[in-house]
Amino acid sequence: EPMGNKIALSAWSFHEALLSGKMQQREVPDAAARLGFAAIELLDILAAPLPAGRWTGVARWGWHALRRGLPFLPHQPRQPRPKQYSATVAEPLRRAADSAGVRVLSWTLDTDLTAEGAALEQQRAYWERGIETARALGCEVLRVTTGGRDGDGRVLRRAQANLQEFVEMAAGLRVAVENHWGLSRDPALLVALLEAVPGAGCCLDFGNWEEAIREEAIRMLAPFTTHVHAKSFRFDADGHEVNFDYGTILGRLSEAGYEGWYVVEYEGDGPPETAIRQTRQLLERVIEDGVKDAR
C-alpha cells in the first residue's frame, strides 16, 4: 500500500466533543469518512457513555491534565472497567465502521505494565477484554502504555516480563507501546523495554516528549517504531504545525525504515475538522516530498 494512503484518524481528535458527551465514539467512523479517511483508531476510555455525562468527562480530563503538569502526584493504577471490554462494546463500533466504509486500524488500552500482585491480576483481566475487543473490531494494532512512575527504572524488569506476557496473549495483533507517561517518559527506559521484548514495537507520539529531549528521543525510538501518532495543536498561515518539524521527524523515521501508519491525533482547542485536514495535508506533502523538510 502506498505510504500516502497509510494515514488514519484517531478518535482522540474529537476529544472535546467526546469528553463533553456531545459526541459518542460510535459516531467517529462517519465523521472520519466525511473527512476522507479510510482507517481510524478507537480508544478504550471512550468505549462506553460516561456516567453522569458531561461533568464526568470534564473532571476526568482535568485530572489527567493536572497529572501531566504535576508528575510527582501519586500514581494510582487504573482499575479495569469490565463492561467496556465485551462484545456489547465492540459490536456497535464495528457496525458503525462497516456502515461508514472505514476499517478500525487500532484499539488503545491504558495498561500498567509495572503492576504486580493483585493489581497484576486485575490488569490481566483488563488485557484479556481489551485483546478480545481489538480482535472483534478487526484491528491490526493494539496500542498500550507502560504505566509506572516517571523514570522509575527499578521496575523495568517487571515491565519487561509483563509486556512479554501481554504480547503472547495478543498473538496476531501488533502490540505498540506508546511513549505516553510513567516509565515511558524516559526514552532510554522505553528502549530497554522494547529491546527485551522483540515482539513489541513503539507507538511513537512526538508530542508526548518535552521539546528539550524530543529530537534525541525520536532518534533513539525510530528503529523500534511500528505505529505513529502524528500530533498537532496549531497551524500557521502556511499550513505548518507550529510545534513540530514534520519534515525532520518523518525523515528520521524514514531513515530507520518506517513504513507503517501515521495516525492523525489533533489535540488542540476548538472545532477539529479544519486542523484534522491540515494535519493530513501536511503529512501528505512531507511524504510526497520524500520526507524532506516541507518548509
Short mmCIF file of C-alpha atoms in Angstrom, two decimals:
data_model
loop_
_atom_site.label_atom_id
_atom_site.label_comp_id
_atom_site.label_asym_id
_atom_site.label_seq_id
_atom_site.Cartn_x
_atom_site.Cartn_y
_atom_site.Cartn_z
CA GLU A 1 0.00 0.00 0.00
CA PRO A 2 1.49 3.40 -0.95
CA MET A 3 2.73 5.39 2.02
CA GLY A 4 0.44 8.29 1.14
CA ASN A 5 -2.57 6.06 1.77
CA LYS A 6 -1.38 4.94 5.21
CA ILE A 7 -2.84 7.89 7.09
CA ALA A 8 -5.55 7.20 9.65
CA LEU A 9 -7.55 9.31 12.11
CA SER A 10 -7.65 8.92 15.88
CA ALA A 11 -10.95 9.33 17.70
CA TRP A 12 -8.99 11.50 20.14
CA SER A 13 -9.02 14.25 17.51
CA PHE A 14 -12.65 14.81 18.57
CA HIS A 15 -11.70 14.81 22.25
CA GLU A 16 -13.62 17.95 23.24
CA ALA A 17 -16.93 16.67 21.88
CA LEU A 18 -16.34 13.12 23.13
CA LEU A 19 -15.35 14.13 26.66
CA SER A 20 -18.23 16.55 26.96
CA GLY A 21 -20.78 13.98 25.86
CA LYS A 22 -21.74 15.92 22.72
CA MET A 23 -20.43 13.07 20.59
CA GLN A 24 -20.20 9.30 21.11
CA GLN A 25 -17.33 7.20 19.81
CA ARG A 26 -19.69 5.23 17.56
CA GLU A 27 -20.12 8.48 15.57
CA VAL A 28 -16.39 8.69 14.81
CA PRO A 29 -16.44 6.36 11.76
CA ASP A 30 -18.95 8.58 9.94
CA ALA A 31 -17.03 11.73 10.89
CA ALA A 32 -13.79 10.18 9.65
CA ALA A 33 -15.37 9.07 6.37
CA ARG A 34 -16.68 12.59 5.75
CA LEU A 35 -13.12 13.87 6.19
CA GLY A 36 -11.80 11.36 3.66
CA PHE A 37 -10.21 8.77 5.99
CA ALA A 38 -10.46 5.05 5.33
CA ALA A 39 -8.98 3.93 8.68
CA ILE A 40 -9.45 5.00 12.28
CA GLU A 41 -8.08 4.44 15.76
CA LEU A 42 -10.55 3.98 18.63
CA LEU A 43 -9.94 4.32 22.39
CA ASP A 44 -10.96 2.18 25.33
CA ILE A 45 -11.60 5.17 27.61
CA LEU A 46 -14.29 6.36 25.21
CA ALA A 47 -15.89 2.96 24.70
CA ALA A 48 -18.90 3.43 26.97
CA PRO A 49 -21.07 6.50 27.67
CA LEU A 50 -19.69 8.48 30.60
CA PRO A 51 -21.62 8.09 33.86
CA ALA A 52 -23.14 11.43 34.83
CA GLY A 53 -22.46 12.62 31.29
CA ARG A 54 -20.63 15.85 30.57
CA TRP A 55 -19.26 16.63 34.03
CA THR A 56 -17.62 13.24 34.45
CA GLY A 57 -15.75 13.88 31.21
CA VAL A 58 -14.70 17.36 32.27
CA ALA A 59 -13.47 16.08 35.66
CA ARG A 60 -11.54 13.20 34.07
CA TRP A 61 -9.89 15.48 31.53
CA GLY A 62 -8.93 17.97 34.26
CA TRP A 63 -7.41 15.27 36.46
CA HIS A 64 -5.21 13.86 33.70
CA ALA A 65 -4.16 17.34 32.65
CA LEU A 66 -3.15 18.01 36.25
CA ARG A 67 -1.18 14.77 36.45
CA ARG A 68 0.68 15.65 33.27
CA GLY A 69 1.61 19.03 34.67
CA LEU A 70 2.44 17.70 38.15
CA PRO A 71 4.12 14.32 37.59
CA PHE A 72 5.00 13.97 41.28
CA LEU A 73 1.35 13.25 42.13
CA PRO A 74 0.85 9.70 43.44
CA HIS A 75 0.43 7.07 40.76
CA GLN A 76 -2.82 5.13 41.05
CA PRO A 77 -3.11 2.26 38.56
CA ARG A 78 -6.38 2.47 36.69
CA GLN A 79 -8.84 -0.25 37.53
CA PRO A 80 -10.19 -2.24 34.58
CA ARG A 81 -13.72 -1.46 33.51
CA PRO A 82 -15.04 -4.91 32.54
CA LYS A 83 -18.24 -3.78 30.83
CA GLN A 84 -16.20 -1.82 28.32
CA TYR A 85 -14.38 -4.93 27.07
CA SER A 86 -17.17 -7.20 25.95
CA ALA A 87 -18.85 -7.98 22.65
CA THR A 88 -21.56 -5.44 23.53
CA VAL A 89 -18.94 -2.69 23.18
CA ALA A 90 -17.22 -3.97 20.04
CA GLU A 91 -20.34 -4.82 18.08
CA PRO A 92 -21.87 -1.33 17.64
CA LEU A 93 -18.44 0.16 16.91
CA ARG A 94 -17.75 -2.48 14.26
CA ARG A 95 -21.22 -1.95 12.73
CA ALA A 96 -20.67 1.81 12.61
CA ALA A 97 -17.27 1.35 10.95
CA ASP A 98 -18.63 -1.10 8.40
CA SER A 99 -21.56 1.20 7.63
CA ALA A 100 -19.21 4.16 7.10
CA GLY A 101 -16.84 2.10 4.96
CA VAL A 102 -13.81 2.58 7.22
CA ARG A 103 -11.64 0.00 8.96
CA VAL A 104 -10.74 0.07 12.63
CA LEU A 105 -6.96 0.03 12.38
CA SER A 106 -6.15 0.14 16.08
CA TRP A 107 -7.58 -0.05 19.59
CA THR A 108 -5.91 1.59 22.57
CA LEU A 109 -5.59 0.37 26.16
CA ASP A 110 -4.26 2.31 29.16
CA THR A 111 -2.30 -0.57 30.62
CA ASP A 112 0.03 -0.62 33.61
CA LEU A 113 2.91 -2.94 32.74
CA THR A 114 4.56 -2.28 36.10
CA ALA A 115 1.74 -3.89 38.12
CA GLU A 116 2.33 -6.80 40.48
CA GLY A 117 0.31 -8.93 42.89
CA ALA A 118 -3.43 -8.29 42.98
CA ALA A 119 -3.05 -5.29 40.67
CA LEU A 120 -1.42 -7.52 38.06
CA GLU A 121 -4.33 -9.96 38.25
CA GLN A 122 -6.69 -7.05 37.61
CA GLN A 123 -4.51 -5.96 34.70
CA ARG A 124 -4.62 -9.46 33.18
CA ALA A 125 -8.42 -9.37 33.19
CA TYR A 126 -8.26 -5.94 31.59
CA TRP A 127 -5.78 -7.15 28.96
CA GLU A 128 -7.96 -10.12 28.04
CA ARG A 129 -11.03 -7.95 27.48
CA GLY A 130 -9.03 -5.38 25.53
CA ILE A 131 -7.45 -8.02 23.30
CA GLU A 132 -10.86 -9.62 22.72
CA THR A 133 -12.28 -6.22 21.74
CA ALA A 134 -9.42 -5.47 19.34
CA ARG A 135 -9.91 -8.81 17.62
CA ALA A 136 -13.68 -8.32 17.41
CA LEU A 137 -13.08 -4.94 15.77
CA GLY A 138 -10.69 -6.47 13.23
CA CYS A 139 -7.78 -4.34 14.42
CA GLU A 140 -4.21 -4.64 13.18
CA VAL A 141 -2.63 -2.70 16.06
CA LEU A 142 -3.14 -2.71 19.82
CA ARG A 143 -1.60 0.33 21.49
CA VAL A 144 -0.65 0.04 25.17
CA THR A 145 1.03 2.16 27.85
CA THR A 146 3.74 1.37 30.39
CA GLY A 147 2.19 2.89 33.48
CA GLY A 148 4.53 3.29 36.44
CA ARG A 149 6.20 6.33 37.88
CA ASP A 150 8.14 8.67 35.62
CA GLY A 151 11.70 7.49 35.16
CA ASP A 152 11.45 4.64 37.70
CA GLY A 153 13.97 2.18 36.27
CA ARG A 154 13.66 -0.12 39.30
CA VAL A 155 10.53 -1.71 37.87
CA LEU A 156 11.93 -2.21 34.37
CA ARG A 157 12.37 -5.99 34.68
CA ARG A 158 8.78 -6.35 35.88
CA ALA A 159 7.55 -4.29 32.94
CA GLN A 160 9.60 -6.41 30.55
CA ALA A 161 8.10 -9.65 31.91
CA ASN A 162 4.56 -8.25 31.85
CA LEU A 163 4.94 -6.93 28.31
CA GLN A 164 6.24 -10.30 27.14
CA GLU A 165 3.17 -11.96 28.67
CA PHE A 166 0.89 -9.39 27.03
CA VAL A 167 2.47 -9.89 23.61
CA GLU A 168 1.95 -13.65 23.87
CA MET A 169 -1.70 -13.13 24.87
CA ALA A 170 -2.21 -10.76 21.93
CA ALA A 171 -0.79 -13.10 19.29
CA GLY A 172 -1.89 -11.93 15.85
CA LEU A 173 -2.07 -8.26 16.86
CA ARG A 174 0.81 -5.81 16.56
CA VAL A 175 1.48 -4.50 20.07
CA ALA A 176 2.78 -0.93 20.14
CA VAL A 177 3.88 0.73 23.40
CA GLU A 178 3.28 4.47 23.35
CA ASN A 179 5.69 6.97 24.84
CA HIS A 180 2.87 8.32 26.90
CA TRP A 181 3.55 8.88 30.61
CA GLY A 182 5.04 6.98 33.51
CA LEU A 183 8.02 4.76 32.75
CA SER A 184 7.98 5.65 29.05
CA ARG A 185 8.73 9.32 29.67
CA ASP A 186 12.37 8.22 29.78
CA PRO A 187 13.31 7.19 26.22
CA ALA A 188 16.22 5.06 27.47
CA LEU A 189 13.87 3.02 29.65
CA LEU A 190 11.43 2.60 26.76
CA VAL A 191 14.27 1.41 24.51
CA ALA A 192 15.37 -1.07 27.20
CA LEU A 193 11.80 -2.36 27.49
CA LEU A 194 11.42 -2.88 23.74
CA GLU A 195 14.87 -4.45 23.35
CA ALA A 196 13.86 -7.11 25.86
CA VAL A 197 10.56 -7.89 24.08
CA PRO A 198 11.20 -8.16 20.32
CA GLY A 199 7.52 -8.94 19.70
CA ALA A 200 6.54 -5.38 20.71
CA GLY A 201 7.20 -2.08 18.98
CA CYS A 202 6.86 1.60 19.79
CA CYS A 203 3.80 3.75 19.17
CA LEU A 204 5.74 6.97 18.63
CA ASP A 205 3.92 10.16 19.62
CA PHE A 206 6.29 13.04 19.04
CA GLY A 207 4.03 15.37 21.01
CA ASN A 208 4.49 13.43 24.26
CA TRP A 209 8.10 14.40 24.91
CA GLU A 210 9.33 17.71 26.20
CA GLU A 211 10.98 19.78 23.49
CA ALA A 212 14.38 19.54 25.21
CA ILE A 213 14.62 15.77 24.65
CA ARG A 214 12.30 15.31 21.66
CA GLU A 215 14.92 15.14 18.91
CA GLU A 216 17.16 12.68 20.75
CA ALA A 217 14.18 10.58 21.90
CA ILE A 218 12.87 10.22 18.35
CA ARG A 219 16.35 9.24 17.15
CA MET A 220 16.51 6.54 19.84
CA LEU A 221 13.00 5.16 19.29
CA ALA A 222 12.76 5.40 15.49
CA PRO A 223 14.27 1.91 14.93
CA PHE A 224 11.64 0.40 17.24
CA THR A 225 8.66 2.32 15.84
CA THR A 226 5.77 0.31 14.38
CA HIS A 227 2.95 2.87 14.75
CA VAL A 228 2.93 6.68 14.79
CA HIS A 229 0.64 9.29 16.35
CA ALA A 230 1.02 12.42 14.25
CA LYS A 231 0.23 15.02 16.91
CA SER A 232 -0.96 18.52 16.05
CA PHE A 233 -2.13 21.52 18.04
CA ARG A 234 -1.99 24.64 15.89
CA PHE A 235 -1.03 25.69 12.36
CA ASP A 236 0.43 28.86 10.89
CA ALA A 237 -0.88 30.62 7.79
CA ASP A 238 1.24 28.39 5.52
CA GLY A 239 -0.14 25.16 6.94
CA HIS A 240 2.87 24.26 9.10
CA GLU A 241 2.32 22.83 12.58
CA VAL A 242 3.89 25.43 14.86
CA ASN A 243 5.23 22.97 17.46
CA PHE A 244 6.73 20.18 15.36
CA ASP A 245 9.01 19.98 12.32
CA TYR A 246 7.18 17.23 10.47
CA GLY A 247 9.82 17.04 7.73
CA THR A 248 12.66 16.31 10.12
CA ILE A 249 10.62 13.88 12.24
CA LEU A 250 9.29 11.87 9.29
CA GLY A 251 12.75 11.97 7.75
CA ARG A 252 14.21 10.36 10.85
CA LEU A 253 11.53 7.65 10.73
CA SER A 254 12.14 7.05 7.03
CA GLU A 255 15.88 6.67 7.65
CA ALA A 256 15.04 3.99 10.23
CA GLY A 257 12.95 2.13 7.63
CA TYR A 258 9.50 3.01 8.97
CA GLU A 259 6.70 2.03 6.57
CA GLY A 260 3.71 1.92 8.92
CA TRP A 261 0.68 4.08 9.54
CA TYR A 262 0.53 7.74 10.58
CA VAL A 263 -2.49 8.37 12.79
CA VAL A 264 -3.68 11.98 12.90
CA GLU A 265 -4.15 12.98 16.53
CA TYR A 266 -5.31 16.58 16.85
CA GLU A 267 -5.14 17.79 20.45
CA GLY A 268 -5.78 21.49 20.09
CA ASP A 269 -8.76 23.55 21.16
CA GLY A 270 -11.83 24.35 19.14
CA PRO A 271 -13.61 22.60 16.24
CA PRO A 272 -11.22 19.91 14.94
CA GLU A 273 -12.26 19.47 11.31
CA THR A 274 -10.01 22.14 9.78
CA ALA A 275 -6.97 21.10 11.84
CA ILE A 276 -7.53 17.43 11.01
CA ARG A 277 -7.48 18.28 7.30
CA GLN A 278 -4.37 20.44 7.78
CA THR A 279 -2.58 17.63 9.60
CA ARG A 280 -3.36 15.16 6.85
CA GLN A 281 -2.33 17.61 4.13
CA LEU A 282 0.96 18.28 5.93
CA LEU A 283 1.66 14.55 6.23
CA GLU A 284 0.86 14.00 2.55
CA ARG A 285 3.04 16.94 1.49
CA VAL A 286 6.02 15.78 3.53
CA ILE A 287 5.66 12.18 2.34
CA GLU A 288 5.30 13.29 -1.28
CA ASP A 289 8.43 15.42 -0.95
CA GLY A 290 10.35 12.32 0.08
CA VAL A 291 10.07 13.14 3.80
CA LYS A 292 12.37 16.08 3.43
CA ASP A 293 11.67 19.27 5.32
CA ALA A 294 8.42 20.56 3.80
CA ARG A 295 9.27 24.09 4.88
#
